[in-house]
mmCIF file of N, CA and C in Angstrom:
data_model
loop_
_atom_site.group_PDB
_atom_site.id
_atom_site.type_symbol
_atom_site.label_atom_id
_atom_site.label_comp_id
_atom_site.label_asym_id
_atom_site.label_seq_id
_atom_site.Cartn_x
_atom_site.Cartn_y
_atom_site.Cartn_z
ATOM 1 N N UNK A 60 42.032 92.283 -2.712
ATOM 2 C CA UNK A 60 42.262 92.521 -4.119
ATOM 3 C C UNK A 60 41.107 91.934 -4.918
ATOM 4 N N UNK A 61 40.682 92.622 -5.900
ATOM 5 C CA UNK A 61 39.556 92.212 -6.752
ATOM 6 C C UNK A 61 39.929 90.926 -7.502
ATOM 7 N N UNK A 62 39.025 89.947 -7.393
ATOM 8 C CA UNK A 62 39.285 88.623 -7.951
ATOM 9 C C UNK A 62 38.230 88.317 -9.006
ATOM 10 N N UNK A 63 38.648 88.187 -10.249
ATOM 11 C CA UNK A 63 37.689 87.946 -11.313
ATOM 12 C C UNK A 63 37.090 86.522 -11.309
ATOM 13 N N UNK A 64 37.628 85.663 -10.487
ATOM 14 C CA UNK A 64 36.993 84.338 -10.355
ATOM 15 C C UNK A 64 35.792 84.407 -9.409
ATOM 16 N N UNK A 65 35.683 85.487 -8.629
ATOM 17 C CA UNK A 65 34.550 85.673 -7.717
ATOM 18 C C UNK A 65 33.526 86.625 -8.351
ATOM 19 N N UNK A 66 34.008 87.682 -8.971
ATOM 20 C CA UNK A 66 33.134 88.757 -9.449
ATOM 21 C C UNK A 66 33.042 88.780 -10.975
ATOM 22 N N UNK A 67 31.873 89.198 -11.442
ATOM 23 C CA UNK A 67 31.658 89.465 -12.858
ATOM 24 C C UNK A 67 31.173 90.906 -13.003
ATOM 25 N N UNK A 68 31.671 91.590 -14.008
ATOM 26 C CA UNK A 68 31.254 92.990 -14.252
ATOM 27 C C UNK A 68 30.319 93.051 -15.445
ATOM 28 N N UNK A 69 29.192 93.731 -15.277
ATOM 29 C CA UNK A 69 28.231 93.931 -16.369
ATOM 30 C C UNK A 69 27.994 95.407 -16.524
ATOM 31 N N UNK A 70 28.278 95.947 -17.689
ATOM 32 C CA UNK A 70 28.005 97.355 -17.993
ATOM 33 C C UNK A 70 26.524 97.514 -18.189
ATOM 34 N N UNK A 71 25.880 98.365 -17.347
ATOM 35 C CA UNK A 71 24.430 98.534 -17.501
ATOM 36 C C UNK A 71 24.059 99.882 -18.093
ATOM 37 N N UNK A 72 24.992 100.798 -18.135
ATOM 38 C CA UNK A 72 24.814 102.082 -18.826
ATOM 39 C C UNK A 72 26.209 102.676 -19.111
ATOM 40 N N UNK A 73 26.197 103.841 -19.752
ATOM 41 C CA UNK A 73 27.492 104.436 -20.081
ATOM 42 C C UNK A 73 28.362 104.694 -18.849
ATOM 43 N N UNK A 74 27.718 105.031 -17.733
ATOM 44 C CA UNK A 74 28.514 105.355 -16.549
ATOM 45 C C UNK A 74 28.272 104.457 -15.352
ATOM 46 N N UNK A 75 27.743 103.270 -15.591
ATOM 47 C CA UNK A 75 27.464 102.402 -14.435
ATOM 48 C C UNK A 75 27.760 100.953 -14.770
ATOM 49 N N UNK A 76 28.384 100.268 -13.809
ATOM 50 C CA UNK A 76 28.720 98.847 -13.951
ATOM 51 C C UNK A 76 28.164 98.146 -12.708
ATOM 52 N N UNK A 77 27.500 97.008 -12.923
ATOM 53 C CA UNK A 77 27.080 96.201 -11.774
ATOM 54 C C UNK A 77 28.111 95.109 -11.551
ATOM 55 N N UNK A 78 28.367 94.825 -10.269
ATOM 56 C CA UNK A 78 29.324 93.803 -9.902
ATOM 57 C C UNK A 78 28.529 92.617 -9.345
ATOM 58 N N UNK A 79 28.674 91.471 -10.005
ATOM 59 C CA UNK A 79 27.937 90.262 -9.662
ATOM 60 C C UNK A 79 28.829 89.351 -8.846
ATOM 61 N N UNK A 80 28.301 88.810 -7.769
ATOM 62 C CA UNK A 80 28.991 87.775 -6.950
ATOM 63 C C UNK A 80 27.975 86.708 -6.625
ATOM 64 N N UNK A 81 28.343 85.488 -6.844
ATOM 65 C CA UNK A 81 27.464 84.339 -6.603
ATOM 66 C C UNK A 81 26.083 84.555 -7.246
ATOM 67 N N UNK A 82 26.116 84.987 -8.493
ATOM 68 C CA UNK A 82 24.930 85.149 -9.345
ATOM 69 C C UNK A 82 23.941 86.223 -8.907
ATOM 70 N N UNK A 83 24.383 87.112 -7.984
ATOM 71 C CA UNK A 83 23.524 88.206 -7.535
ATOM 72 C C UNK A 83 24.299 89.524 -7.640
ATOM 73 N N UNK A 84 23.549 90.624 -7.824
ATOM 74 C CA UNK A 84 24.187 91.926 -7.837
ATOM 75 C C UNK A 84 24.696 92.233 -6.422
ATOM 76 N N UNK A 85 25.986 92.444 -6.306
ATOM 77 C CA UNK A 85 26.592 92.738 -5.021
ATOM 78 C C UNK A 85 26.803 94.238 -4.859
ATOM 79 N N UNK A 86 27.211 94.926 -5.927
ATOM 80 C CA UNK A 86 27.521 96.349 -5.845
ATOM 81 C C UNK A 86 27.386 96.975 -7.232
ATOM 82 N N UNK A 87 27.444 98.311 -7.218
ATOM 83 C CA UNK A 87 27.468 99.081 -8.443
ATOM 84 C C UNK A 87 28.680 100.025 -8.377
ATOM 85 N N UNK A 88 29.292 100.260 -9.495
ATOM 86 C CA UNK A 88 30.341 101.257 -9.601
ATOM 87 C C UNK A 88 29.851 102.318 -10.608
ATOM 88 N N UNK A 89 29.716 103.522 -10.113
ATOM 89 C CA UNK A 89 29.194 104.634 -10.954
ATOM 90 C C UNK A 89 30.356 105.553 -11.266
ATOM 91 N N UNK A 90 30.597 105.750 -12.569
ATOM 92 C CA UNK A 90 31.692 106.602 -12.999
ATOM 93 C C UNK A 90 31.139 108.026 -13.065
ATOM 94 N N UNK A 91 31.800 108.924 -12.312
ATOM 95 C CA UNK A 91 31.373 110.315 -12.234
ATOM 96 C C UNK A 91 31.989 111.135 -13.358
ATOM 97 N N UNK A 92 31.457 112.344 -13.638
ATOM 98 C CA UNK A 92 32.006 113.203 -14.713
ATOM 99 C C UNK A 92 33.511 113.505 -14.546
ATOM 100 N N UNK A 93 34.004 113.547 -13.302
ATOM 101 C CA UNK A 93 35.415 113.830 -13.081
ATOM 102 C C UNK A 93 36.268 112.576 -13.075
ATOM 103 N N UNK A 94 35.700 111.458 -13.530
ATOM 104 C CA UNK A 94 36.338 110.139 -13.616
ATOM 105 C C UNK A 94 36.593 109.469 -12.260
ATOM 106 N N UNK A 95 36.050 110.050 -11.161
ATOM 107 C CA UNK A 95 36.086 109.319 -9.923
ATOM 108 C C UNK A 95 34.980 108.235 -9.986
ATOM 109 N N UNK A 96 35.041 107.265 -9.079
ATOM 110 C CA UNK A 96 34.120 106.149 -9.112
ATOM 111 C C UNK A 96 33.448 106.047 -7.738
ATOM 112 N N UNK A 97 32.118 106.063 -7.751
ATOM 113 C CA UNK A 97 31.342 105.940 -6.515
ATOM 114 C C UNK A 97 30.858 104.496 -6.401
ATOM 115 N N UNK A 98 31.117 103.885 -5.251
ATOM 116 C CA UNK A 98 30.679 102.527 -4.981
ATOM 117 C C UNK A 98 29.335 102.591 -4.263
ATOM 118 N N UNK A 99 28.370 101.828 -4.788
ATOM 119 C CA UNK A 99 27.060 101.758 -4.170
ATOM 120 C C UNK A 99 26.678 100.305 -3.982
ATOM 121 N N UNK A 100 25.927 100.050 -2.901
ATOM 122 C CA UNK A 100 25.413 98.714 -2.636
ATOM 123 C C UNK A 100 23.909 98.705 -2.710
ATOM 124 N N UNK A 101 23.306 97.615 -3.200
ATOM 125 C CA UNK A 101 21.863 97.538 -3.250
ATOM 126 C C UNK A 101 21.274 97.664 -1.835
ATOM 127 N N UNK A 102 20.194 98.363 -1.719
ATOM 128 C CA UNK A 102 19.551 98.532 -0.424
ATOM 129 C C UNK A 102 18.095 98.880 -0.635
ATOM 130 N N UNK A 103 17.395 99.083 0.466
ATOM 131 C CA UNK A 103 15.956 99.324 0.355
ATOM 132 C C UNK A 103 15.554 100.695 0.897
ATOM 133 N N UNK A 104 16.525 101.544 1.179
ATOM 134 C CA UNK A 104 16.239 102.867 1.710
ATOM 135 C C UNK A 104 15.587 103.711 0.604
ATOM 136 N N UNK A 105 14.380 104.176 0.828
ATOM 137 C CA UNK A 105 13.659 104.934 -0.190
ATOM 138 C C UNK A 105 14.359 106.251 -0.511
ATOM 139 N N UNK A 106 15.095 106.837 0.423
ATOM 140 C CA UNK A 106 15.813 108.073 0.155
ATOM 141 C C UNK A 106 16.950 107.875 -0.827
ATOM 142 N N UNK A 107 17.531 106.678 -0.844
ATOM 143 C CA UNK A 107 18.670 106.414 -1.727
ATOM 144 C C UNK A 107 18.269 105.759 -3.030
ATOM 145 N N UNK A 108 16.964 105.682 -3.295
ATOM 146 C CA UNK A 108 16.420 105.102 -4.503
ATOM 147 C C UNK A 108 16.902 103.673 -4.703
ATOM 148 N N UNK A 109 16.964 102.923 -3.624
ATOM 149 C CA UNK A 109 17.313 101.514 -3.730
ATOM 150 C C UNK A 109 18.775 101.209 -3.607
ATOM 151 N N UNK A 110 19.638 102.211 -3.464
ATOM 152 C CA UNK A 110 21.078 101.987 -3.328
ATOM 153 C C UNK A 110 21.634 102.748 -2.144
ATOM 154 N N UNK A 111 22.617 102.166 -1.516
ATOM 155 C CA UNK A 111 23.315 102.822 -0.424
ATOM 156 C C UNK A 111 24.691 103.248 -0.956
ATOM 157 N N UNK A 112 24.929 104.551 -0.933
ATOM 158 C CA UNK A 112 26.247 105.071 -1.396
ATOM 159 C C UNK A 112 27.290 104.778 -0.344
ATOM 160 N N UNK A 113 28.355 104.098 -0.756
ATOM 161 C CA UNK A 113 29.396 103.700 0.179
ATOM 162 C C UNK A 113 30.491 104.769 0.239
ATOM 163 N N UNK A 114 31.192 104.953 -0.882
ATOM 164 C CA UNK A 114 32.298 105.867 -0.899
ATOM 165 C C UNK A 114 32.697 106.178 -2.346
ATOM 166 N N UNK A 115 33.377 107.303 -2.559
ATOM 167 C CA UNK A 115 33.857 107.663 -3.889
ATOM 168 C C UNK A 115 35.378 107.535 -3.886
ATOM 169 N N UNK A 116 35.906 106.954 -4.972
ATOM 170 C CA UNK A 116 37.326 106.665 -5.102
ATOM 171 C C UNK A 116 37.888 107.383 -6.311
ATOM 172 N N UNK A 117 39.199 107.645 -6.298
ATOM 173 C CA UNK A 117 39.856 108.328 -7.397
ATOM 174 C C UNK A 117 40.073 107.486 -8.617
ATOM 175 N N UNK A 118 39.979 106.162 -8.492
ATOM 176 C CA UNK A 118 40.211 105.306 -9.658
ATOM 177 C C UNK A 118 39.308 104.078 -9.567
ATOM 178 N N UNK A 119 39.114 103.459 -10.734
ATOM 179 C CA UNK A 119 38.287 102.243 -10.759
ATOM 180 C C UNK A 119 38.976 101.092 -10.034
ATOM 181 N N UNK A 120 40.297 101.044 -10.048
ATOM 182 C CA UNK A 120 41.028 99.991 -9.339
ATOM 183 C C UNK A 120 40.776 100.074 -7.844
ATOM 184 N N UNK A 121 40.851 101.297 -7.295
ATOM 185 C CA UNK A 121 40.600 101.480 -5.865
ATOM 186 C C UNK A 121 39.148 101.114 -5.501
ATOM 187 N N UNK A 122 38.221 101.470 -6.370
ATOM 188 C CA UNK A 122 36.806 101.147 -6.135
ATOM 189 C C UNK A 122 36.592 99.634 -6.146
ATOM 190 N N UNK A 123 37.151 98.944 -7.114
ATOM 191 C CA UNK A 123 36.987 97.491 -7.179
ATOM 192 C C UNK A 123 37.692 96.770 -6.024
ATOM 193 N N UNK A 124 38.833 97.301 -5.589
ATOM 194 C CA UNK A 124 39.506 96.732 -4.431
ATOM 195 C C UNK A 124 38.662 96.905 -3.162
ATOM 196 N N UNK A 125 37.969 98.025 -3.055
ATOM 197 C CA UNK A 125 37.093 98.262 -1.888
ATOM 198 C C UNK A 125 35.911 97.308 -1.897
ATOM 199 N N UNK A 126 35.346 97.080 -3.099
ATOM 200 C CA UNK A 126 34.259 96.123 -3.212
ATOM 201 C C UNK A 126 34.722 94.742 -2.764
ATOM 202 N N UNK A 127 35.899 94.350 -3.191
ATOM 203 C CA UNK A 127 36.444 93.044 -2.795
ATOM 204 C C UNK A 127 36.689 93.004 -1.290
ATOM 205 N N UNK A 128 37.148 94.097 -0.696
ATOM 206 C CA UNK A 128 37.416 94.145 0.742
ATOM 207 C C UNK A 128 36.116 93.945 1.530
ATOM 208 N N UNK A 129 35.058 94.617 1.118
ATOM 209 C CA UNK A 129 33.748 94.474 1.764
ATOM 210 C C UNK A 129 33.250 93.061 1.615
ATOM 211 N N UNK A 130 33.385 92.482 0.418
ATOM 212 C CA UNK A 130 32.987 91.089 0.202
ATOM 213 C C UNK A 130 33.733 90.169 1.171
ATOM 214 N N UNK A 131 35.042 90.352 1.277
ATOM 215 C CA UNK A 131 35.847 89.520 2.165
ATOM 216 C C UNK A 131 35.402 89.650 3.620
ATOM 217 N N UNK A 132 35.045 90.880 4.043
ATOM 218 C CA UNK A 132 34.564 91.061 5.433
ATOM 219 C C UNK A 132 33.256 90.311 5.660
ATOM 220 N N UNK A 133 32.352 90.356 4.693
ATOM 221 C CA UNK A 133 31.081 89.670 4.825
ATOM 222 C C UNK A 133 31.278 88.159 4.891
ATOM 223 N N UNK A 134 32.099 87.637 4.002
ATOM 224 C CA UNK A 134 32.385 86.208 3.987
ATOM 225 C C UNK A 134 33.030 85.768 5.323
ATOM 226 N N UNK A 135 33.980 86.538 5.804
ATOM 227 C CA UNK A 135 34.625 86.212 7.083
ATOM 228 C C UNK A 135 33.626 86.205 8.217
ATOM 229 N N UNK A 136 32.719 87.192 8.233
ATOM 230 C CA UNK A 136 31.690 87.241 9.295
ATOM 231 C C UNK A 136 30.736 86.033 9.192
ATOM 232 N N UNK A 137 30.365 85.670 7.981
ATOM 233 C CA UNK A 137 29.470 84.515 7.819
ATOM 234 C C UNK A 137 30.150 83.230 8.261
ATOM 235 N N UNK A 138 31.396 83.073 7.935
ATOM 236 C CA UNK A 138 32.148 81.857 8.363
ATOM 237 C C UNK A 138 32.289 81.803 9.891
ATOM 238 N N UNK A 139 32.579 82.941 10.498
ATOM 239 C CA UNK A 139 32.706 82.993 11.946
ATOM 240 C C UNK A 139 31.362 82.642 12.629
ATOM 241 N N UNK A 140 30.298 83.194 12.092
ATOM 242 C CA UNK A 140 28.964 82.916 12.653
ATOM 243 C C UNK A 140 28.636 81.431 12.506
ATOM 244 N N UNK A 141 28.989 80.857 11.373
ATOM 245 C CA UNK A 141 28.734 79.389 11.163
ATOM 246 C C UNK A 141 29.559 78.561 12.142
ATOM 247 N N UNK A 142 30.833 78.932 12.327
ATOM 248 C CA UNK A 142 31.678 78.187 13.267
ATOM 249 C C UNK A 142 31.108 78.281 14.693
ATOM 250 N N UNK A 143 30.650 79.488 15.078
ATOM 251 C CA UNK A 143 30.048 79.653 16.411
ATOM 252 C C UNK A 143 28.792 78.814 16.572
ATOM 253 N N UNK A 144 27.973 78.783 15.536
ATOM 254 C CA UNK A 144 26.744 77.993 15.573
ATOM 255 C C UNK A 144 27.090 76.506 15.705
ATOM 256 N N UNK A 145 28.049 76.030 14.945
ATOM 257 C CA UNK A 145 28.481 74.627 15.029
ATOM 258 C C UNK A 145 29.033 74.292 16.390
ATOM 259 N N UNK A 146 29.783 75.218 16.964
ATOM 260 C CA UNK A 146 30.373 74.992 18.289
ATOM 261 C C UNK A 146 29.259 74.909 19.352
ATOM 262 N N UNK A 147 28.246 75.787 19.231
ATOM 263 C CA UNK A 147 27.124 75.742 20.189
ATOM 264 C C UNK A 147 26.338 74.456 20.052
ATOM 265 N N UNK A 148 26.115 74.023 18.822
ATOM 266 C CA UNK A 148 25.391 72.762 18.601
ATOM 267 C C UNK A 148 26.179 71.572 19.126
ATOM 268 N N UNK A 149 27.492 71.609 19.050
ATOM 269 C CA UNK A 149 28.328 70.519 19.524
ATOM 270 C C UNK A 149 28.242 70.404 21.052
ATOM 271 N N UNK A 150 27.941 71.492 21.739
ATOM 272 C CA UNK A 150 27.839 71.474 23.183
ATOM 273 C C UNK A 150 26.474 71.046 23.679
ATOM 274 N N UNK A 151 25.449 70.943 22.809
ATOM 275 C CA UNK A 151 24.147 70.505 23.233
ATOM 276 C C UNK A 151 24.140 69.040 23.618
ATOM 277 N N UNK A 152 23.389 68.657 24.605
ATOM 278 C CA UNK A 152 23.335 67.243 24.969
ATOM 279 C C UNK A 152 22.657 66.445 23.867
ATOM 280 N N UNK A 153 23.162 65.269 23.639
ATOM 281 C CA UNK A 153 22.590 64.391 22.607
ATOM 282 C C UNK A 153 21.580 63.487 23.307
ATOM 283 N N UNK A 154 20.346 63.475 22.814
ATOM 284 C CA UNK A 154 19.276 62.637 23.375
ATOM 285 C C UNK A 154 18.945 61.597 22.328
ATOM 286 N N UNK A 155 19.090 60.360 22.707
ATOM 287 C CA UNK A 155 18.768 59.283 21.770
ATOM 288 C C UNK A 155 17.239 59.114 21.720
ATOM 289 N N UNK A 156 16.772 58.479 20.688
ATOM 290 C CA UNK A 156 15.335 58.246 20.536
ATOM 291 C C UNK A 156 14.777 57.400 21.690
ATOM 292 N N UNK A 157 15.542 56.463 22.194
ATOM 293 C CA UNK A 157 15.046 55.625 23.303
ATOM 294 C C UNK A 157 14.972 56.432 24.581
ATOM 295 N N UNK A 158 15.871 57.365 24.813
ATOM 296 C CA UNK A 158 15.790 58.218 25.983
ATOM 297 C C UNK A 158 14.628 59.173 25.895
ATOM 298 N N UNK A 159 14.338 59.671 24.699
ATOM 299 C CA UNK A 159 13.239 60.618 24.525
ATOM 300 C C UNK A 159 11.889 59.915 24.745
ATOM 301 N N UNK A 160 11.808 58.642 24.486
ATOM 302 C CA UNK A 160 10.563 57.909 24.633
ATOM 303 C C UNK A 160 10.246 57.630 26.095
ATOM 304 N N UNK A 161 11.219 57.695 27.008
ATOM 305 C CA UNK A 161 10.961 57.386 28.416
ATOM 306 C C UNK A 161 10.149 58.411 29.095
#
């Protein structure tokens, strides 16, 4: 579910809103002429003019919920990767400075 304590919305044109998370643009919501909403994510693909089109939704609520879902997936993956890294580091042998000098 879209959480306003995580995201900020900035209207950048009549038909486009940028969604900010952690002080960076995370996504764009583009309102189409038929009132559907296309979710786009910033990217570097020259064919997409700097944005990756994700999906079009029938309402702005559905679009914002999808943006929140993608955010949650990314955060969960980052946390899992961090836990795995910490677990691997915990299994490394500890070498004291005196042992290293020998």
